[in-house]
Amino acid sequence: MAVLLVAIFVIQPRAMSYFGLNLMLNLALPIAFATMAQLCVITVNDLDLSIGSFVSFCACVGATFLNDTPLLGVAVLVGCVGVYAAVGALIHLRNLPSIVVTLGMSFVWLGCSVLLLPTPGGTAPAWLIAIVKFKTPLIPFAILASIALALIVHAGLMKSAAGAVLRGSGGNPQAIARAGWSLLRTKVTMFALAGCFGVLAGLSLVGMTTSADANIALRYTLLSIAGVILGGGEFVGGRVSPIGAVLGALTLALAGSLLSFMQISPDWQIGAQGAILIVVLALRTLVNRAEARAA
């Protein structure tokens, strides 16, 4: 992240300002929420391939129901969290691969988005726009909100007894079950939390863009996985870092800005972000091997 910031400031010195940082990171908060949703699922040793289409659906709800009939909009979003919890229960009870189930759900969420908003449009509620575009002094709101998100999730997941159980259910489920904890409850809890963060990602995104589209956040699926892994998480249950995940999300947002400043076509930016991720993971592997040899 520091390397990207230095490169951006060298290429475009005017980015080193409140306005510049706000412009570069104004869409970082939705990515951070989506990344945190993915982190919840990875914590219990699963993978969510539906988070991008789910965020898109929540954005469509925010631009339609939540603006026109607020109570119905809130009910739909609460129901979405319930569906996410039910998916977690289904995966656990039937011992199904999460990749297959969530891939199927991605088509369900995308279909619902198209039915709700066949063409780009809708209008975000004024109060939602006011929240996400609130101008804080000295430091942009997106940065402060991302810091708060990282610290809150870190305290709940990494520093509490309940968080230890939730992480343990992914890292060593047999031990958690022998200790008397319900693996079904932990799975449902983490998927429900993923749904909550997905809803927040959709609402913050539609607040930024002021309108929605059925395909507005499809790329968030890969970005969320990349953010978790870039931030130190692993595809092994329980080995995650909320603070690292948020830093990973911010880094990916900055990578997009750097590539834009370098005048790289948007068609190539996703590939370039993937290359950055591969380089970072390769460096992490080399460091881990060096530490293992030293030990």
C-alpha positions as CSV (number, residue, x, y, z in Angstrom):
1,M,0.0,0.0,0.0
2,A,2.8,2.4,0.9
3,V,4.6,1.6,-2.5
4,L,1.4,2.3,-4.4
5,L,0.9,5.6,-2.5
6,V,4.5,6.7,-3.3
7,A,4.1,5.8,-7.0
8,I,0.8,7.7,-7.2
9,F,2.2,10.8,-5.6
10,V,5.2,10.7,-7.9
11,I,3.1,10.4,-11.0
12,Q,0.4,12.8,-9.8
13,P,1.6,15.1,-7.0
14,R,-1.8,16.7,-6.8
15,A,-3.2,13.4,-5.4
16,M,-1.4,14.2,-2.2
17,S,-4.3,16.2,-0.8
18,Y,-7.6,15.8,0.9
19,F,-9.4,16.1,-2.4
20,G,-7.1,13.7,-4.1
21,L,-7.3,11.0,-1.5
22,N,-11.1,11.4,-1.3
23,L,-11.3,11.0,-5.1
24,M,-9.1,7.9,-5.1
25,L,-10.7,6.2,-2.2
26,N,-14.4,7.2,-2.5
27,L,-15.3,3.7,-3.6
28,A,-12.9,1.9,-1.2
29,L,-15.6,1.7,1.5
30,P,-18.0,-0.6,-0.4
31,I,-15.0,-2.8,-1.4
32,A,-13.9,-2.9,2.3
33,F,-17.4,-4.0,3.4
34,A,-17.5,-6.7,0.6
35,T,-14.1,-7.9,1.7
36,M,-15.2,-8.2,5.3
37,A,-18.2,-10.2,4.1
38,Q,-15.8,-12.6,2.3
39,L,-13.6,-12.7,5.4
40,C,-16.5,-14.0,7.5
41,V,-17.1,-16.8,5.1
42,I,-13.4,-17.7,4.7
43,T,-13.1,-17.8,8.5
44,V,-15.3,-20.9,8.6
45,N,-13.3,-22.5,5.8
46,D,-15.8,-21.7,3.0
47,L,-15.7,-19.4,0.0
48,D,-18.5,-17.1,-1.3
49,L,-18.7,-16.7,-5.0
50,S,-22.0,-14.8,-4.8
51,I,-21.0,-11.7,-2.9
52,G,-20.6,-9.5,-6.0
53,S,-24.1,-10.2,-7.3
54,F,-25.5,-10.0,-3.8
55,V,-24.0,-6.5,-3.3
56,S,-25.5,-5.5,-6.7
57,F,-28.9,-6.7,-5.6
58,C,-28.7,-4.8,-2.3
59,A,-27.7,-1.7,-4.3
60,C,-30.7,-2.2,-6.6
61,V,-33.0,-2.5,-3.5
62,G,-31.4,0.7,-2.1
63,A,-32.1,2.6,-5.3
64,T,-35.7,1.4,-5.6
65,F,-37.6,0.0,-2.6
66,L,-35.5,1.8,0.1
67,N,-36.2,5.1,-1.6
68,D,-39.8,4.7,-2.6
69,T,-41.1,2.5,0.2
70,P,-38.5,2.5,3.0
71,L,-40.2,-0.1,5.2
72,L,-40.5,-2.6,2.4
73,G,-36.8,-1.9,1.5
74,V,-35.7,-2.6,5.1
75,A,-37.7,-5.7,5.1
76,V,-36.2,-7.0,1.9
77,L,-32.7,-6.3,3.1
78,V,-33.3,-8.0,6.4
79,G,-34.7,-11.0,4.4
80,C,-31.5,-11.0,2.4
81,V,-29.5,-11.5,5.6
82,G,-31.8,-14.3,6.5
83,V,-31.3,-16.0,3.2
84,Y,-27.5,-15.7,3.7
85,A,-27.9,-17.4,7.1
86,A,-30.0,-20.1,5.5
87,V,-27.4,-20.8,2.9
88,G,-24.8,-21.3,5.6
89,A,-27.2,-23.7,7.4
90,L,-27.8,-25.6,4.1
91,I,-24.0,-25.9,3.4
92,H,-23.4,-27.3,6.9
93,L,-26.4,-29.6,7.2
94,R,-26.1,-31.2,3.8
95,N,-22.3,-31.0,3.8
96,L,-22.3,-29.3,0.4
97,P,-19.3,-27.5,-1.2
98,S,-19.7,-23.8,-0.5
99,I,-18.3,-22.9,-3.9
100,V,-21.1,-24.7,-5.7
101,V,-23.9,-23.4,-3.5
102,T,-22.7,-19.8,-3.6
103,L,-22.0,-20.0,-7.3
104,G,-25.7,-21.0,-7.8
105,M,-26.8,-18.2,-5.5
106,S,-24.9,-15.7,-7.5
107,F,-27.2,-16.4,-10.5
108,V,-30.2,-16.1,-8.1
109,W,-29.1,-12.7,-6.9
110,L,-28.3,-11.5,-10.4
111,G,-31.7,-12.7,-11.7
112,C,-33.4,-10.8,-8.8
113,S,-31.4,-7.7,-9.6
114,V,-32.4,-7.8,-13.3
115,L,-36.1,-8.3,-12.4
116,L,-35.9,-5.4,-10.0
117,L,-33.9,-3.0,-12.2
118,P,-33.8,-4.2,-15.8
119,T,-31.9,-1.1,-16.9
120,P,-29.6,1.1,-14.9
121,G,-31.4,3.7,-12.9
122,G,-33.2,4.3,-9.6
123,T,-32.3,6.9,-7.0
124,A,-30.5,6.5,-3.8
125,P,-32.3,7.9,-0.6
126,A,-31.1,11.4,0.2
127,W,-30.1,10.4,3.8
128,L,-27.9,7.6,2.4
129,I,-26.1,10.0,0.0
130,A,-25.6,12.4,2.9
131,I,-24.0,9.7,5.1
132,V,-21.5,8.3,2.5
133,K,-20.6,11.7,1.1
134,F,-20.2,13.3,4.5
135,K,-17.0,15.4,4.6
136,T,-14.9,15.0,7.7
137,P,-12.1,17.4,8.5
138,L,-8.5,16.5,7.7
139,I,-9.1,12.9,6.7
140,P,-11.6,11.7,4.1
141,F,-14.7,9.9,5.5
142,A,-13.9,6.7,3.6
143,I,-10.6,6.3,5.3
144,L,-12.1,6.9,8.8
145,A,-15.0,4.5,8.2
146,S,-12.6,1.8,6.9
147,I,-10.4,2.2,10.0
148,A,-13.5,2.0,12.3
149,L,-14.6,-1.1,10.4
150,A,-11.3,-2.8,10.8
151,L,-11.0,-2.1,14.5
152,I,-14.5,-3.2,15.3
153,V,-14.3,-6.5,13.5
154,H,-10.8,-7.1,14.8
155,A,-12.0,-6.6,18.4
156,G,-15.0,-8.8,17.9
157,L,-13.3,-11.6,15.9
158,M,-9.7,-11.6,17.2
159,K,-9.9,-10.4,20.8
160,S,-13.2,-11.9,22.2
161,A,-14.0,-15.3,23.4
162,A,-16.9,-15.6,20.9
163,G,-14.5,-14.6,18.1
164,A,-12.1,-17.4,19.1
165,V,-14.9,-19.9,18.9
166,L,-16.0,-18.6,15.5
167,R,-12.4,-18.8,14.2
168,G,-11.9,-22.2,15.7
169,S,-15.0,-23.6,14.0
170,G,-13.2,-23.1,10.7
171,G,-9.6,-24.0,11.8
172,N,-10.4,-27.0,14.0
173,P,-14.2,-27.8,13.9
174,Q,-13.7,-31.2,15.6
175,A,-12.2,-29.6,18.7
176,I,-15.0,-27.0,18.8
177,A,-17.6,-29.7,18.5
178,R,-16.0,-31.7,21.3
179,A,-16.0,-28.6,23.5
180,G,-19.8,-28.5,23.2
181,W,-20.2,-25.6,20.7
182,S,-22.7,-25.9,17.9
183,L,-20.9,-25.8,14.5
184,L,-24.3,-25.1,12.8
185,R,-24.7,-22.0,15.0
186,T,-21.2,-20.7,14.2
187,K,-21.7,-21.3,10.4
188,V,-25.1,-19.5,10.4
189,T,-23.7,-16.7,12.5
190,M,-20.8,-16.1,10.1
191,F,-22.9,-16.3,7.0
192,A,-25.4,-13.9,8.6
193,L,-22.6,-11.5,9.4
194,A,-21.4,-11.8,5.7
195,G,-24.9,-10.9,4.7
196,C,-24.9,-7.8,6.9
197,F,-21.6,-6.6,5.5
198,G,-22.9,-7.3,2.0
199,V,-25.9,-5.2,2.6
200,L,-23.7,-2.4,3.9
201,A,-21.5,-2.7,0.8
202,G,-24.5,-2.4,-1.4
203,L,-26.0,0.6,0.4
204,S,-22.6,2.5,0.6
205,L,-22.1,1.8,-3.1
206,V,-25.5,3.1,-4.2
207,G,-25.0,6.1,-1.9
208,M,-21.8,6.9,-3.8
209,T,-23.1,6.4,-7.3
210,T,-26.7,7.7,-6.4
211,S,-28.2,5.0,-8.8
212,A,-27.8,1.3,-9.3
213,D,-27.4,-1.4,-12.0
214,A,-27.8,-5.2,-11.9
215,N,-24.1,-5.5,-12.8
216,I,-22.7,-2.7,-10.7
217,A,-20.7,-4.8,-8.3
218,L,-20.1,-8.2,-10.0
219,R,-16.3,-7.7,-9.9
220,Y,-16.5,-7.4,-6.1
221,T,-16.4,-11.2,-5.8
222,L,-12.8,-11.4,-7.0
223,L,-11.8,-8.2,-5.3
224,S,-13.1,-9.4,-1.9
225,I,-11.2,-12.7,-2.2
226,A,-8.1,-10.8,-3.2
227,G,-8.5,-8.3,-0.4
228,V,-8.7,-11.0,2.2
229,I,-5.7,-12.9,0.8
230,L,-3.7,-9.7,0.2
231,G,-4.3,-8.8,3.9
232,G,-2.8,-11.9,5.3
233,G,-5.7,-14.3,5.2
234,E,-5.4,-17.9,4.0
235,F,-7.8,-20.4,2.4
236,V,-7.6,-22.3,5.7
237,G,-10.4,-21.7,8.2
238,G,-9.6,-19.3,11.1
239,R,-6.5,-17.8,9.6
240,V,-7.7,-14.3,8.8
241,S,-6.9,-10.7,9.6
242,P,-9.7,-8.1,9.7
243,I,-7.2,-5.2,9.7
244,G,-5.2,-6.7,7.0
245,A,-8.3,-7.4,4.9
246,V,-9.3,-3.7,5.0
247,L,-5.8,-2.7,4.1
248,G,-6.0,-5.1,1.3
249,A,-9.2,-3.6,0.1
250,L,-7.7,-0.1,0.2
251,T,-4.6,-1.3,-1.6
252,L,-6.8,-2.7,-4.5
253,A,-8.7,0.6,-4.7
254,L,-5.4,2.5,-4.9
255,A,-4.1,0.0,-7.5
256,G,-7.0,1.0,-9.7
257,S,-6.2,4.7,-9.3
258,L,-2.5,4.1,-10.1
259,L,-3.3,2.2,-13.2
260,S,-5.6,5.0,-14.3
261,F,-2.9,7.6,-13.7
262,M,-0.6,5.3,-15.9
263,Q,-3.3,5.5,-18.6
264,I,-3.8,1.8,-18.7
265,S,-7.0,0.8,-20.3
266,P,-9.8,-0.3,-17.9
267,D,-10.0,-3.5,-19.9
268,W,-6.5,-4.3,-18.6
269,Q,-6.8,-3.1,-15.0
270,I,-8.4,-6.2,-13.6
271,G,-5.5,-8.3,-15.1
272,A,-3.0,-5.8,-13.7
273,Q,-4.6,-6.0,-10.2
274,G,-4.4,-9.8,-10.5
275,A,-0.7,-9.5,-11.3
276,I,-0.1,-7.3,-8.3
277,L,-1.8,-10.0,-6.1
278,I,0.3,-12.8,-7.6
279,V,3.5,-10.8,-6.9
280,V,2.5,-10.1,-3.3
281,L,1.6,-13.7,-2.7
282,A,4.9,-14.9,-4.2
283,L,6.8,-12.5,-2.0
284,R,4.9,-13.7,1.1
285,T,5.8,-17.3,0.2
286,L,9.5,-16.4,-0.1
287,V,9.4,-14.7,3.3
288,N,7.6,-17.6,4.9
289,R,10.2,-20.1,3.5
290,A,13.0,-17.8,4.7
291,E,11.5,-17.7,8.2
292,A,11.1,-21.5,8.2
293,R,14.7,-22.0,7.3
294,A,15.8,-19.5,10.0
295,A,13.8,-21.4,12.6
